[in-house]
PDB file of C-alpha atoms in Angstrom:
ATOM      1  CA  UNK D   1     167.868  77.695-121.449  1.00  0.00           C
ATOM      2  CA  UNK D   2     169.636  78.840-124.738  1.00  0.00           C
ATOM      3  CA  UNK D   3     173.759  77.648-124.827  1.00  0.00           C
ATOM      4  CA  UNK D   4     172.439  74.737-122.518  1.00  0.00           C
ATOM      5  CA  UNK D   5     172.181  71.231-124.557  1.00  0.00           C
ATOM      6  CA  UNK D   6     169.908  68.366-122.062  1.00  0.00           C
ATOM      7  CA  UNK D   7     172.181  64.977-123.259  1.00  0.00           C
ATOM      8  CA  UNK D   8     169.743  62.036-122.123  1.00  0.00           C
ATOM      9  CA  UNK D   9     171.044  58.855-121.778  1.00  0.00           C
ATOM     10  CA  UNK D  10     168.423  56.184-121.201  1.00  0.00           C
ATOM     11  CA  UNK D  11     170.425  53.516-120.073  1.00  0.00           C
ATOM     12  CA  UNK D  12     170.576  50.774-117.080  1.00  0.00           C
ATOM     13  CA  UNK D  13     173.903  48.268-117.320  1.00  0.00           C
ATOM     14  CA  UNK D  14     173.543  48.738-121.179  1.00  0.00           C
ATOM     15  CA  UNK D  15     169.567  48.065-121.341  1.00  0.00           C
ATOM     16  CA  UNK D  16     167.727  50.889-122.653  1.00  0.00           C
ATOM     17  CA  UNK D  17     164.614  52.399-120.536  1.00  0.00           C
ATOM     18  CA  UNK D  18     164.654  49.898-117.680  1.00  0.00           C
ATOM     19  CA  UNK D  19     165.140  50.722-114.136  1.00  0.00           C
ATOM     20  CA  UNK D  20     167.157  53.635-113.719  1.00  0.00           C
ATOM     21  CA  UNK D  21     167.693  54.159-117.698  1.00  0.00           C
ATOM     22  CA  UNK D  22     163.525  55.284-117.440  1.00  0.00           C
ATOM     23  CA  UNK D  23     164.833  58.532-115.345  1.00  0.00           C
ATOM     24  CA  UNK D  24     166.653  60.456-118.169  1.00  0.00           C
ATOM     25  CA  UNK D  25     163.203  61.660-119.406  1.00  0.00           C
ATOM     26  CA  UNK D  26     161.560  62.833-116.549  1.00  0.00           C
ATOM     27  CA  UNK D  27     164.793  64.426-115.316  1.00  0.00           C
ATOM     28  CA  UNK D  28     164.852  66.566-118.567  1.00  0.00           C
ATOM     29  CA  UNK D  29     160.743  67.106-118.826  1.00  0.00           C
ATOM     30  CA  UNK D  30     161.263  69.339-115.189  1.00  0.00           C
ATOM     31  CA  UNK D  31     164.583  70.977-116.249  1.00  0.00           C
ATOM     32  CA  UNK D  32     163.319  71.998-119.609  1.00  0.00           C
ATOM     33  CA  UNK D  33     165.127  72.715-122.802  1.00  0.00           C
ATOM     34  CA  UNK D  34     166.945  71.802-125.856  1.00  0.00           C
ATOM     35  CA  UNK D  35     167.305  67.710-125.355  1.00  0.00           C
ATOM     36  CA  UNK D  36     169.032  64.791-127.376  1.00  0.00           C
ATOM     37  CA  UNK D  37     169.295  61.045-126.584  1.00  0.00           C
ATOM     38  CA  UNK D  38     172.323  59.297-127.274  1.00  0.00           C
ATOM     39  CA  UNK D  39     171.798  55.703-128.757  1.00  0.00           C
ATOM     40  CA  UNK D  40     173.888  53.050-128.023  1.00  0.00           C
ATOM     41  CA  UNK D  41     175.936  51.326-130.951  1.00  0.00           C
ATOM     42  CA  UNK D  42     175.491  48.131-132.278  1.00  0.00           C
ATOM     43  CA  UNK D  43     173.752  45.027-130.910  1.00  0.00           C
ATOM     44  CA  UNK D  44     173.648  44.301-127.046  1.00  0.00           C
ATOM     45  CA  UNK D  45     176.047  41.552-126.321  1.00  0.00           C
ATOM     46  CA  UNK D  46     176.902  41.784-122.548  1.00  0.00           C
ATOM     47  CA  UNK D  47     176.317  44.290-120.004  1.00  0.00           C
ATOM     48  CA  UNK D  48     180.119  45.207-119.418  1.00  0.00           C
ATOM     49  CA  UNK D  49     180.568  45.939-123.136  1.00  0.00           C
ATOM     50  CA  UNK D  50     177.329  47.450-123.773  1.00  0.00           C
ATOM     51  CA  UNK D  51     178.032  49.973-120.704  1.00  0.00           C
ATOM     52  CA  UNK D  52     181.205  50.828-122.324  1.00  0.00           C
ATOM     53  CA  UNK D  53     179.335  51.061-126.144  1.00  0.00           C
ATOM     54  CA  UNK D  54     176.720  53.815-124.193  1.00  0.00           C
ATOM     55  CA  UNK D  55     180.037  55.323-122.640  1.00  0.00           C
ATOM     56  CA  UNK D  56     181.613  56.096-126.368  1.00  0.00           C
ATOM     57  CA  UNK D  57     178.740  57.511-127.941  1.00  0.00           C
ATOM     58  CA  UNK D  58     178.265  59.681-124.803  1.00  0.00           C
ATOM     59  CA  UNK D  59     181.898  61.229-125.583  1.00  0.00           C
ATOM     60  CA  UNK D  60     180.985  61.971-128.915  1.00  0.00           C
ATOM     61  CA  UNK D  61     177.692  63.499-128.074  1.00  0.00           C
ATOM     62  CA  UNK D  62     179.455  65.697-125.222  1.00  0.00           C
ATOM     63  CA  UNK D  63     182.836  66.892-127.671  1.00  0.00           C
ATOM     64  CA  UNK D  64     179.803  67.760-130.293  1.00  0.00           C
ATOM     65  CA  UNK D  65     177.995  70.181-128.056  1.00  0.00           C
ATOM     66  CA  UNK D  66     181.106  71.459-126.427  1.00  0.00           C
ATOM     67  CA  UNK D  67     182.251  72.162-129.760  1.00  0.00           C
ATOM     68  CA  UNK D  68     178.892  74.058-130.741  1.00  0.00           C
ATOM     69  CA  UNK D  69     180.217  76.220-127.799  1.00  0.00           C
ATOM     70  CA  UNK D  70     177.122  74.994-125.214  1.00  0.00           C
ATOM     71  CA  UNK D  71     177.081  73.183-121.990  1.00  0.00           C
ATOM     72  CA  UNK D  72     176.249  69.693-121.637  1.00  0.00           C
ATOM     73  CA  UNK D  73     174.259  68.691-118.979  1.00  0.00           C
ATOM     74  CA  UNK D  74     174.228  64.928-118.741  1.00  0.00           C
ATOM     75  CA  UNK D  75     171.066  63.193-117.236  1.00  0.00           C
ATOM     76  CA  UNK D  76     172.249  59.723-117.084  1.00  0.00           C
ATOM     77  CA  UNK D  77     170.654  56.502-116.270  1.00  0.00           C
ATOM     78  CA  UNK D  78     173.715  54.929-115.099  1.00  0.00           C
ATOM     79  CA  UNK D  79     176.907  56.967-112.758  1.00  0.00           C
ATOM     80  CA  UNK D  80     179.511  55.240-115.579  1.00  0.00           C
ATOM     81  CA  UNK D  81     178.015  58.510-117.807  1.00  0.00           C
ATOM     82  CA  UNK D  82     180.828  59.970-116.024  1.00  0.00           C
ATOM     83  CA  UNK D  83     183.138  58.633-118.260  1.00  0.00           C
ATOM     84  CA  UNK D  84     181.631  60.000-121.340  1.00  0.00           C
ATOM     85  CA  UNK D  85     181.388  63.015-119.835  1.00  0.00           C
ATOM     86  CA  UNK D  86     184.748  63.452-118.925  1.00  0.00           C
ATOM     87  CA  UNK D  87     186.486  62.025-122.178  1.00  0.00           C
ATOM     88  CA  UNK D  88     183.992  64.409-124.111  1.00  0.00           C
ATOM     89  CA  UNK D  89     185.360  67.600-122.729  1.00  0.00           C
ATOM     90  CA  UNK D  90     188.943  66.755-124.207  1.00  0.00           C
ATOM     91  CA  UNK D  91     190.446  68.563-121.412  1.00  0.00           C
ATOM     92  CA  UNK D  92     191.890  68.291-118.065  1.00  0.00           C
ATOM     93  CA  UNK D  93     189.693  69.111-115.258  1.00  0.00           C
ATOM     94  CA  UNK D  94     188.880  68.436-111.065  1.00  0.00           C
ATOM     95  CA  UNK D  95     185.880  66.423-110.779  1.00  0.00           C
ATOM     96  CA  UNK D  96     183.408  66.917-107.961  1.00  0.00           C
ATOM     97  CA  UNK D  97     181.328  63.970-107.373  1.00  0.00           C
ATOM     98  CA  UNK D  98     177.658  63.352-105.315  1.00  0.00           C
ATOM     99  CA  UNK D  99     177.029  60.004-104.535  1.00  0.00           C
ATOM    100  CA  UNK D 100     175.778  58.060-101.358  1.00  0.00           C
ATOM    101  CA  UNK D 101     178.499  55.458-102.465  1.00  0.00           C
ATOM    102  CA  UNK D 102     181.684  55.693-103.067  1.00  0.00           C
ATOM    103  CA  UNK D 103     181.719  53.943-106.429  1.00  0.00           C
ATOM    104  CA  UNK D 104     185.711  52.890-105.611  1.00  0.00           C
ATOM    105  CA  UNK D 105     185.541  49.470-106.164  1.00  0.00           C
ATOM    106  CA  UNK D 106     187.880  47.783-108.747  1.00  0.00           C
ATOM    107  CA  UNK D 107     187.302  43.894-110.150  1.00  0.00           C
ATOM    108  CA  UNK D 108     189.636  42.771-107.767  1.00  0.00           C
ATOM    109  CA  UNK D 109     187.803  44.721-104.807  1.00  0.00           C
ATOM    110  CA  UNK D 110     184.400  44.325-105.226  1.00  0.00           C
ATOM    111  CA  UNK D 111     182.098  41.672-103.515  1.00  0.00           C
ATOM    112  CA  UNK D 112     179.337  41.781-105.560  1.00  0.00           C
ATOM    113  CA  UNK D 113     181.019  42.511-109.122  1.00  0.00           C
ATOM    114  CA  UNK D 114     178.459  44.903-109.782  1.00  0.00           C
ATOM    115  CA  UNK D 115     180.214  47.294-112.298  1.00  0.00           C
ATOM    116  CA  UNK D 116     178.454  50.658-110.856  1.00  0.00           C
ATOM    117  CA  UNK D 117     180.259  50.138-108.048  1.00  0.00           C
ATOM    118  CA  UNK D 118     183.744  51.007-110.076  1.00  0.00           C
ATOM    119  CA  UNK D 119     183.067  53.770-111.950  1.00  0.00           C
ATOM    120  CA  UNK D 120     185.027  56.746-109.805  1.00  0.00           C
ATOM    121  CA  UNK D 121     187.653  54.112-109.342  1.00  0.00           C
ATOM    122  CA  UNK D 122     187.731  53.657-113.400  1.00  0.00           C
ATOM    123  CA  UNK D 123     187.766  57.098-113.796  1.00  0.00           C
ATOM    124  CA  UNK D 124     190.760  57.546-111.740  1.00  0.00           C
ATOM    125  CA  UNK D 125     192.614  55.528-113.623  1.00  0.00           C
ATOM    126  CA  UNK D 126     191.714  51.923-111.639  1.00  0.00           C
ATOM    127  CA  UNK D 127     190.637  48.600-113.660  1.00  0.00           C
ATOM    128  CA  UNK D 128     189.364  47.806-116.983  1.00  0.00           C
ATOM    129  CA  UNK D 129     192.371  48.842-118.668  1.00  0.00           C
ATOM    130  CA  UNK D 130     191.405  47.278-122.016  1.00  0.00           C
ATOM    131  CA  UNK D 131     188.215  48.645-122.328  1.00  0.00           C
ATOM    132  CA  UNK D 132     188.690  52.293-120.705  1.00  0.00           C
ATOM    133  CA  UNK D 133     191.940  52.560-123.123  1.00  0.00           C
ATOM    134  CA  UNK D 134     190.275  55.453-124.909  1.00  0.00           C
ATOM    135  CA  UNK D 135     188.870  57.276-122.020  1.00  0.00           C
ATOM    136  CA  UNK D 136     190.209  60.038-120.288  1.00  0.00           C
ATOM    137  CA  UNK D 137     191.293  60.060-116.339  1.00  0.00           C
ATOM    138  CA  UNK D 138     191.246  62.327-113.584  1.00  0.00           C
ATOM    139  CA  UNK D 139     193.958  62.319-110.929  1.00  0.00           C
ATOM    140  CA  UNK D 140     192.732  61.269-107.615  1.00  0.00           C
ATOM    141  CA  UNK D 141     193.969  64.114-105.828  1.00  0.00           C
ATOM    142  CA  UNK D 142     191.651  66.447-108.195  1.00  0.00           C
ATOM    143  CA  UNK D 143     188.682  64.467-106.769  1.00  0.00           C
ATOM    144  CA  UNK D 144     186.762  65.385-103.770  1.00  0.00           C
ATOM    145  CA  UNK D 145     183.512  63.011-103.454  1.00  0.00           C
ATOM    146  CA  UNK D 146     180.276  64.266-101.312  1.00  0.00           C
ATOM    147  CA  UNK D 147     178.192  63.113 -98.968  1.00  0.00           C
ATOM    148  CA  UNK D 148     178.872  59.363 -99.340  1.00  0.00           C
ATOM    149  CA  UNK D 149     178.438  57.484 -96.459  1.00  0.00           C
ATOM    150  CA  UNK D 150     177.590  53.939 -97.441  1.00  0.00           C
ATOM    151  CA  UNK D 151     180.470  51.842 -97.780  1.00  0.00           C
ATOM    152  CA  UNK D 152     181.855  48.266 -98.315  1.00  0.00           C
ATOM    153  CA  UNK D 153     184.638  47.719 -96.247  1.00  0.00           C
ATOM    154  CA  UNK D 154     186.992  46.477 -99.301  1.00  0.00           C
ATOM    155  CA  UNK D 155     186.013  50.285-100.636  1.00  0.00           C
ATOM    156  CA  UNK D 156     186.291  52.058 -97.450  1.00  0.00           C
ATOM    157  CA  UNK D 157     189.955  50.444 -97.140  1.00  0.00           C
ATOM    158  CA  UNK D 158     190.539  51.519-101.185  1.00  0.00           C
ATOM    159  CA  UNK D 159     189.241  55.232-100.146  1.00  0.00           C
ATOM    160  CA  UNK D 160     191.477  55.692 -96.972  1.00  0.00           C
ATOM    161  CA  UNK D 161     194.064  55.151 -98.985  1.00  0.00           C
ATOM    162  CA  UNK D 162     193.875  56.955-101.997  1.00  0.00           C
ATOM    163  CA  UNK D 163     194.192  60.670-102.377  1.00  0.00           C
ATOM    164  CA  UNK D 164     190.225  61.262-103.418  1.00  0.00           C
ATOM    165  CA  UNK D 165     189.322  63.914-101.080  1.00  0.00           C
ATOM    166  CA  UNK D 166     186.158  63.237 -99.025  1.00  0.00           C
ATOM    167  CA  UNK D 167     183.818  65.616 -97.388  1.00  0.00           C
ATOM    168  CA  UNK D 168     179.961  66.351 -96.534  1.00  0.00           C
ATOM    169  CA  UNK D 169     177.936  69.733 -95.926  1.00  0.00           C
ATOM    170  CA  UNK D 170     180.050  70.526 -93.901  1.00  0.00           C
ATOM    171  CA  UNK D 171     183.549  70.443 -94.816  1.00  0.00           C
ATOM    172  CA  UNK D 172     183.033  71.400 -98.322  1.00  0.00           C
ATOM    173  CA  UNK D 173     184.445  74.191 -98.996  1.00  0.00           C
ATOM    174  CA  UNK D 174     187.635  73.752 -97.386  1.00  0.00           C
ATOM    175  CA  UNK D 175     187.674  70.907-100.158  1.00  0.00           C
ATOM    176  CA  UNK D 176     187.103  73.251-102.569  1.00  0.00           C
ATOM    177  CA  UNK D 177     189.510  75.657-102.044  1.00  0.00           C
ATOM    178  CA  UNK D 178     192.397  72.593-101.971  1.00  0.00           C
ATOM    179  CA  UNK D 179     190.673  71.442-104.829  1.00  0.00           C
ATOM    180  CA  UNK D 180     191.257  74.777-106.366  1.00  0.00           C
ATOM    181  CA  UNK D 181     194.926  74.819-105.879  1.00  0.00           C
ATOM    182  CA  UNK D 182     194.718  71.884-108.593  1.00  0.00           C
ATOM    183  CA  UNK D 183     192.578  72.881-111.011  1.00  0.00           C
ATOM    184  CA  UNK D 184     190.175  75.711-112.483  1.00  0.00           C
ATOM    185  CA  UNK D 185     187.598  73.550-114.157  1.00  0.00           C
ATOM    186  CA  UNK D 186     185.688  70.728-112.927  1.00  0.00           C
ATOM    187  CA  UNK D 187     182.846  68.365-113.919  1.00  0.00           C
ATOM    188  CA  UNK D 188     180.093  68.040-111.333  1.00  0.00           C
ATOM    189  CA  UNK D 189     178.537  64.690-111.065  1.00  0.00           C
ATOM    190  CA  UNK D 190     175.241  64.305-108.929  1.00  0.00           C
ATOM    191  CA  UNK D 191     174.112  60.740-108.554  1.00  0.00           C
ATOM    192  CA  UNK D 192     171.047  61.856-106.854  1.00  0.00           C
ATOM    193  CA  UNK D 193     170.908  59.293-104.360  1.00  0.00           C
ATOM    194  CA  UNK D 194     173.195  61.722-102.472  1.00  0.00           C
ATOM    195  CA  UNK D 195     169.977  63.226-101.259  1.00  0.00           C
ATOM    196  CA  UNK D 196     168.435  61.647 -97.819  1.00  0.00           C
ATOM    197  CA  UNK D 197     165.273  59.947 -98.641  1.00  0.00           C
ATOM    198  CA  UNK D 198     163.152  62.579 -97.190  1.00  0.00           C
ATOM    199  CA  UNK D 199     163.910  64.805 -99.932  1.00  0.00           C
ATOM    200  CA  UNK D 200     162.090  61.836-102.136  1.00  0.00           C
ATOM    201  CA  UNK D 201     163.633  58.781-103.041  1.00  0.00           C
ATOM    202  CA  UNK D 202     165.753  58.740-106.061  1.00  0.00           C
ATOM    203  CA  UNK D 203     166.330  54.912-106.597  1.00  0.00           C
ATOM    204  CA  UNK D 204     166.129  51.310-104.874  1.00  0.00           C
ATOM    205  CA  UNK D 205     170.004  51.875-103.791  1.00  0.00           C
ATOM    206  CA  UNK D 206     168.849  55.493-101.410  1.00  0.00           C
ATOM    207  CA  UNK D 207     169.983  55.275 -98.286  1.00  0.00           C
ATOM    208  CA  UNK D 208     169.851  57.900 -94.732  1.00  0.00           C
ATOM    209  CA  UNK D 209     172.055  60.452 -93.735  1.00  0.00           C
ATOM    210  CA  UNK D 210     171.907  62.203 -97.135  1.00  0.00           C
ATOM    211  CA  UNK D 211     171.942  65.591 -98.024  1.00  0.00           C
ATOM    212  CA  UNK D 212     168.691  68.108 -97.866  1.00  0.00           C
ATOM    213  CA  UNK D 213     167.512  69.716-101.129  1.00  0.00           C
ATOM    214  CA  UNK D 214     169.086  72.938 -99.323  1.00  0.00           C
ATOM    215  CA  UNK D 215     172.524  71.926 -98.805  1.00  0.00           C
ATOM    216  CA  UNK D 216     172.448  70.480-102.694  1.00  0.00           C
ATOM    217  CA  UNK D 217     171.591  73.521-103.553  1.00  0.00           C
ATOM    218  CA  UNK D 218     173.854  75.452-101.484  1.00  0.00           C
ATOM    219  CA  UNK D 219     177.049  73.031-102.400  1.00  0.00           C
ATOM    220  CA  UNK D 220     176.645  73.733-106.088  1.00  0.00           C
ATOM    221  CA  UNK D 221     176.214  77.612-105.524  1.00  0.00           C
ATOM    222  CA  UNK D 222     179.856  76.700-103.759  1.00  0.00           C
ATOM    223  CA  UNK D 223     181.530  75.227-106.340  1.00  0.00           C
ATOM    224  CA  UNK D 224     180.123  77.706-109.452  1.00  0.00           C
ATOM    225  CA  UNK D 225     181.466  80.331-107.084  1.00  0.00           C
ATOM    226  CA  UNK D 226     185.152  79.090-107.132  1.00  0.00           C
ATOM    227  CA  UNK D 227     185.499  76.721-110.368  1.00  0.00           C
ATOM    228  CA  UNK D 228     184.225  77.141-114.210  1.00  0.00           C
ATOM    229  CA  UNK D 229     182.229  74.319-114.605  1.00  0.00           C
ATOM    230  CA  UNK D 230     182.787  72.397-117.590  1.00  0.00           C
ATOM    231  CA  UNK D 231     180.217  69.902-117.539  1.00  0.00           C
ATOM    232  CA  UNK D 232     177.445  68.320-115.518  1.00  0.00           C
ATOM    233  CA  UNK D 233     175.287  65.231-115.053  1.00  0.00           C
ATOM    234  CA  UNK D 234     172.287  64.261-113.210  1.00  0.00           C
ATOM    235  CA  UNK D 235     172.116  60.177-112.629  1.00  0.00           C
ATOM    236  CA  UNK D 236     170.762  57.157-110.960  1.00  0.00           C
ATOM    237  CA  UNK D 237     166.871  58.413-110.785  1.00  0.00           C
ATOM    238  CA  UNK D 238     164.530  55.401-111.062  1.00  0.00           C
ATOM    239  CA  UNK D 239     160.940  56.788-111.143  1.00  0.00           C
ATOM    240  CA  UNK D 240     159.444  53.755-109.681  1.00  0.00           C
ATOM    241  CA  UNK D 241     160.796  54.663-106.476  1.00  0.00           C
ATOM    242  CA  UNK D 242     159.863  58.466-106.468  1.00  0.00           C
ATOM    243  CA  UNK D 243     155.660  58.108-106.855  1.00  0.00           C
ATOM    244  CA  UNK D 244     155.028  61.751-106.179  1.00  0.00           C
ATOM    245  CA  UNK D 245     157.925  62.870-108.565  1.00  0.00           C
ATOM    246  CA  UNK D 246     160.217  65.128-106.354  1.00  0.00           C
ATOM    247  CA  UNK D 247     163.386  64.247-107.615  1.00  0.00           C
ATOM    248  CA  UNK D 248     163.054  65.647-110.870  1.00  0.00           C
ATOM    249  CA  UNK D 249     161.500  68.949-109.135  1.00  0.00           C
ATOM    250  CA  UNK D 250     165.100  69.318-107.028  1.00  0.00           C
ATOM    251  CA  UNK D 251     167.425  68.627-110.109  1.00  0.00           C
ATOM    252  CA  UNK D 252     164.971  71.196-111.809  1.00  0.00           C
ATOM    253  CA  UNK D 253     165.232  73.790-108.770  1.00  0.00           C
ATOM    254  CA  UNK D 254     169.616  73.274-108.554  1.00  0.00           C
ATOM    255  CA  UNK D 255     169.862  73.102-112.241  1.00  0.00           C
ATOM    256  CA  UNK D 256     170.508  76.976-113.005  1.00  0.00           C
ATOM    257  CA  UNK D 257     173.504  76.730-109.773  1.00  0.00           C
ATOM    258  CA  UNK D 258     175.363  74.656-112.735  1.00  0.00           C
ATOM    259  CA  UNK D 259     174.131  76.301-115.789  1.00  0.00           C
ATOM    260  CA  UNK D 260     175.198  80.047-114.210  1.00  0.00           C
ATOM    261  CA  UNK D 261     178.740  78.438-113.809  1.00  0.00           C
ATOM    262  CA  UNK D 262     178.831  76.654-117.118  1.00  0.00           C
ATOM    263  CA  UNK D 263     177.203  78.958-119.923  1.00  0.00           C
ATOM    264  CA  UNK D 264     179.344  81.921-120.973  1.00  0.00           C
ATOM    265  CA  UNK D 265     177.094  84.090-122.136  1.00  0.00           C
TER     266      UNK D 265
END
């Protein structure tokens, strides 16, 4: 896939190749291509900071090929690639985000303290301040989040009241075009747990109700068709959960939706 640049980042809560940091690889052995792996800095100290550590170098990895002129595609062990992704662009765009969850949590919200479960509010603009003080937002109104549908009720509460546009199969592209009244760009982010578990299981957290490989397929052919998109990521796959490897065959089958939209050739 030439102008195309696979960024693997092996990582689980700052722990390199374990759990959902061992799905990078297999994610970007199906979708073929030019690959790197981005290393994390320094010496693991705590989860939080080593997140954050995996985060920066991301950023630098993304600016780099976006300023070779290709498209990063992200596989990413972790959803907090987000924020690398994002911050590496150096621009201002809508983000479109997959997830079964809604990822909204803030410290102050969360029962569980599980720092996954923040990352669309961090990227928002929500929490962390010291630490996400060199990482680029998105306005919540240039959000629209897909197919989640498992909730805490802390998040649900946080959700109904912010501006972050919510929709499923459905009700998509009437997100989309409101969406495009606020921007012409966006980033894409598939945590591939947004699938339903007959599709295959992408991790330990997959739950029902999800979308069909279809209707993945079909939502990304909807957003390439109305938005430039500037950058993409495929996360959360945990291989021990998928034993006769179908994830990696979907992301491999949607891939070119995003690449189409995102390579100029």
């Amino acid at each position: 896939m030439s102008g195309v640049r696979l960024i693997q980042v092996p990582y689980h809560l700052g722990r390199e190749g374990e759990v959902l940091g061992a799905g990078p690889a297999p994610l970007a052995h199906a979708i073929g291509g030019d690959s790197v792996v981005v290393e994390r800095p320094g010496e693991f100290r705590n989860e939080t900071k080593a997140i954050f550590d995996v985060v920066a170098a991301l950023a630098a990895k993304v600016r780099e090929t976006v300023d070779e002129g290709r498209f990063p595609l992200v596989l990413g062990g972790n959803c907090s690639s987000a924020l690398g992704a994002v911050t590496g662009l150096d621009r201002d765009v809508g983000v479109v985000w997959f997830d079964a969850h809604g990822d909204f949590h803030t410290p102050d919200s969360t029962p569980t303290g599980f720092l996954e479960g923040m990352i669309l509010a961090l990227l928002t603009g929500e929490g962390w301040n010291e630490l996400r003080r060199e990482l680029r937002t998105v306005p919540p109104e240039r959000v629209v989040l897909v197919g989640a549908r498992d909730f805490e009720p802390t998040e649900e509460e946080r959700l109904t009241r912010s501006s972050i546009t919510r929709a499923d199969a459905g009700s998509l592209g009437a997100a989309l075009d409101a969406l495009a009244e606020h921007t012409e760009a966006v980033y894409v982010h598939i945590d591939l747990d947004v699938l339903d578990p007959s599709e295959g299981r992408a991790s330990g957290w997959a739950v029902g109700g999800g979308l069909s490989a279809d209707e993945l397929d079909a939502a990304l052919g909807a957003i390439a068709s109305r938005f430039e998109i500037a950058a993409a990521a495929f996360t959360a796959y945990d291989p021990t959960c998928d034993e006769e490897g179908r994830i990696p065959r979907i992301a491999a089958r949607v891939a070119p939706r995003l690449l189409r939209a995102g390579v100029v050739s």
